Short mmCIF file of C-alpha atoms in Angstrom, two decimals:
data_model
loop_
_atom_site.label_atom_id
_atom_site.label_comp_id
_atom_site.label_asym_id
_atom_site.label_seq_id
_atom_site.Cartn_x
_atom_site.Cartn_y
_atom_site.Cartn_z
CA UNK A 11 123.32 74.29 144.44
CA UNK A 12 125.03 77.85 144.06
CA UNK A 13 126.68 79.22 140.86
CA UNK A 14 129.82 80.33 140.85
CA UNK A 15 130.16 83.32 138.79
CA UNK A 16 133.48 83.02 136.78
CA UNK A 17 135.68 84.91 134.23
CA UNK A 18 138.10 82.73 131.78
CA UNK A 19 141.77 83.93 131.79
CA UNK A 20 143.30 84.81 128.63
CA UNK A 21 146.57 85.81 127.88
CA UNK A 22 146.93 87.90 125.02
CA UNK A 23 150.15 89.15 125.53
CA UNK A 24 152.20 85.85 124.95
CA UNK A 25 154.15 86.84 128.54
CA UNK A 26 155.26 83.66 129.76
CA UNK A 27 154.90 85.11 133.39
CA UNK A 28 150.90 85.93 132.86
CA UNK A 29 149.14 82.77 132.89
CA UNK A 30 145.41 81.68 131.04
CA UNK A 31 145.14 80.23 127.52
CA UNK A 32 147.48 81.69 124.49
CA UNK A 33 145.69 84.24 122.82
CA UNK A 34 148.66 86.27 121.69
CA UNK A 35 148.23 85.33 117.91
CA UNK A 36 144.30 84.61 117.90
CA UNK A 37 144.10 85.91 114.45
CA UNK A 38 145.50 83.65 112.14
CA UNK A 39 145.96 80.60 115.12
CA UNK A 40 143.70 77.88 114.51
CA UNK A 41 144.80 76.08 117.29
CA UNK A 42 144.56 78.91 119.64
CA UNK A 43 141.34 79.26 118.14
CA UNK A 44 140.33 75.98 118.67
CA UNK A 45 141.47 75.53 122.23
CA UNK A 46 139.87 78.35 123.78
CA UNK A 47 136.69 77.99 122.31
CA UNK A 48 136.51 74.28 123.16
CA UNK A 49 137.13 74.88 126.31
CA UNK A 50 134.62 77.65 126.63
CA UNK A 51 131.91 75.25 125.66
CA UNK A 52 133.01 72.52 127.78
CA UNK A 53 133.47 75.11 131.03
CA UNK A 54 129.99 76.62 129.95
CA UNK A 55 128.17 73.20 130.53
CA UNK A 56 129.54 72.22 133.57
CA UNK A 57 126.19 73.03 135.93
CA UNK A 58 127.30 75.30 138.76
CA UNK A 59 129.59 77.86 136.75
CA UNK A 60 128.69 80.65 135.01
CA UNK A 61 130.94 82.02 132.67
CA UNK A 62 130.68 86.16 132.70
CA UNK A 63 133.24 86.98 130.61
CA UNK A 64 137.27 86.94 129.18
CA UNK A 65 140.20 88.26 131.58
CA UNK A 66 143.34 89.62 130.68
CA UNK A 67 146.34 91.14 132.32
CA UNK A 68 148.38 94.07 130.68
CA UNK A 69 152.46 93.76 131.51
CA UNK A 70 153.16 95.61 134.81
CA UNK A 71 153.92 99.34 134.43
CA UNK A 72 152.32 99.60 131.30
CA UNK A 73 151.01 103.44 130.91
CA UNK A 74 146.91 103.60 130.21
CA UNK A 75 147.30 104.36 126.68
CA UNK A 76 149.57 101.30 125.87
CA UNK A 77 147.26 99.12 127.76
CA UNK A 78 143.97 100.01 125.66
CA UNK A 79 146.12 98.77 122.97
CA UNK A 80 147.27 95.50 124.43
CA UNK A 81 143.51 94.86 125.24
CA UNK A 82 141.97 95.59 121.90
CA UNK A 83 142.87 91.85 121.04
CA UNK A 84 140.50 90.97 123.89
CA UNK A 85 137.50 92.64 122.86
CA UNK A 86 137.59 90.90 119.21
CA UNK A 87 138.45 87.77 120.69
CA UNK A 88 135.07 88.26 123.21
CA UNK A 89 133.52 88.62 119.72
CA UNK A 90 134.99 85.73 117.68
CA UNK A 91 134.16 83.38 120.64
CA UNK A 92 130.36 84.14 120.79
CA UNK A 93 129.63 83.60 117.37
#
């Protein structure tokens, strides 16, 4: 069968209109925590996907230097999750 190359969707702005699991207070959420990386494991053994990475989404209009920001939160969490 073919693999499907796929990115998980995280939102780590806490924007109700971006979609993807809550990431917005990773830190100190357990359940946040929890969630995401349980479903990373259970995505990651299902046979034809392959998981390449997180996915995030900075607010609309945001200038460059505000979105490096908003994604710092996203490189951690890449981190935390692949411990």
């Amino acid at each position: 069968g073919r693999t499907l190359k796929i990115f998980i969707q995280v939102n780590i702005s806490g924007e109700e209109s971006k979609a993807g699991f809550e990431c917005n207070d990773w830190e100190t959420n357990n359940h946040q925590q929890e969630t995401l990386l349980s479903s990373i494991s259970e995505i990651a053994s299902l046979p034809n996907l392959e998981i390449q990475g997180l996915m995030t989404m900075a607010p609309l209009g945001t200038p460059a230097s505000i979105s490096r920001i908003i994604f710092i939160p996203l490189i951690f969490t890449c981190f935390s999750s692949i411990k």
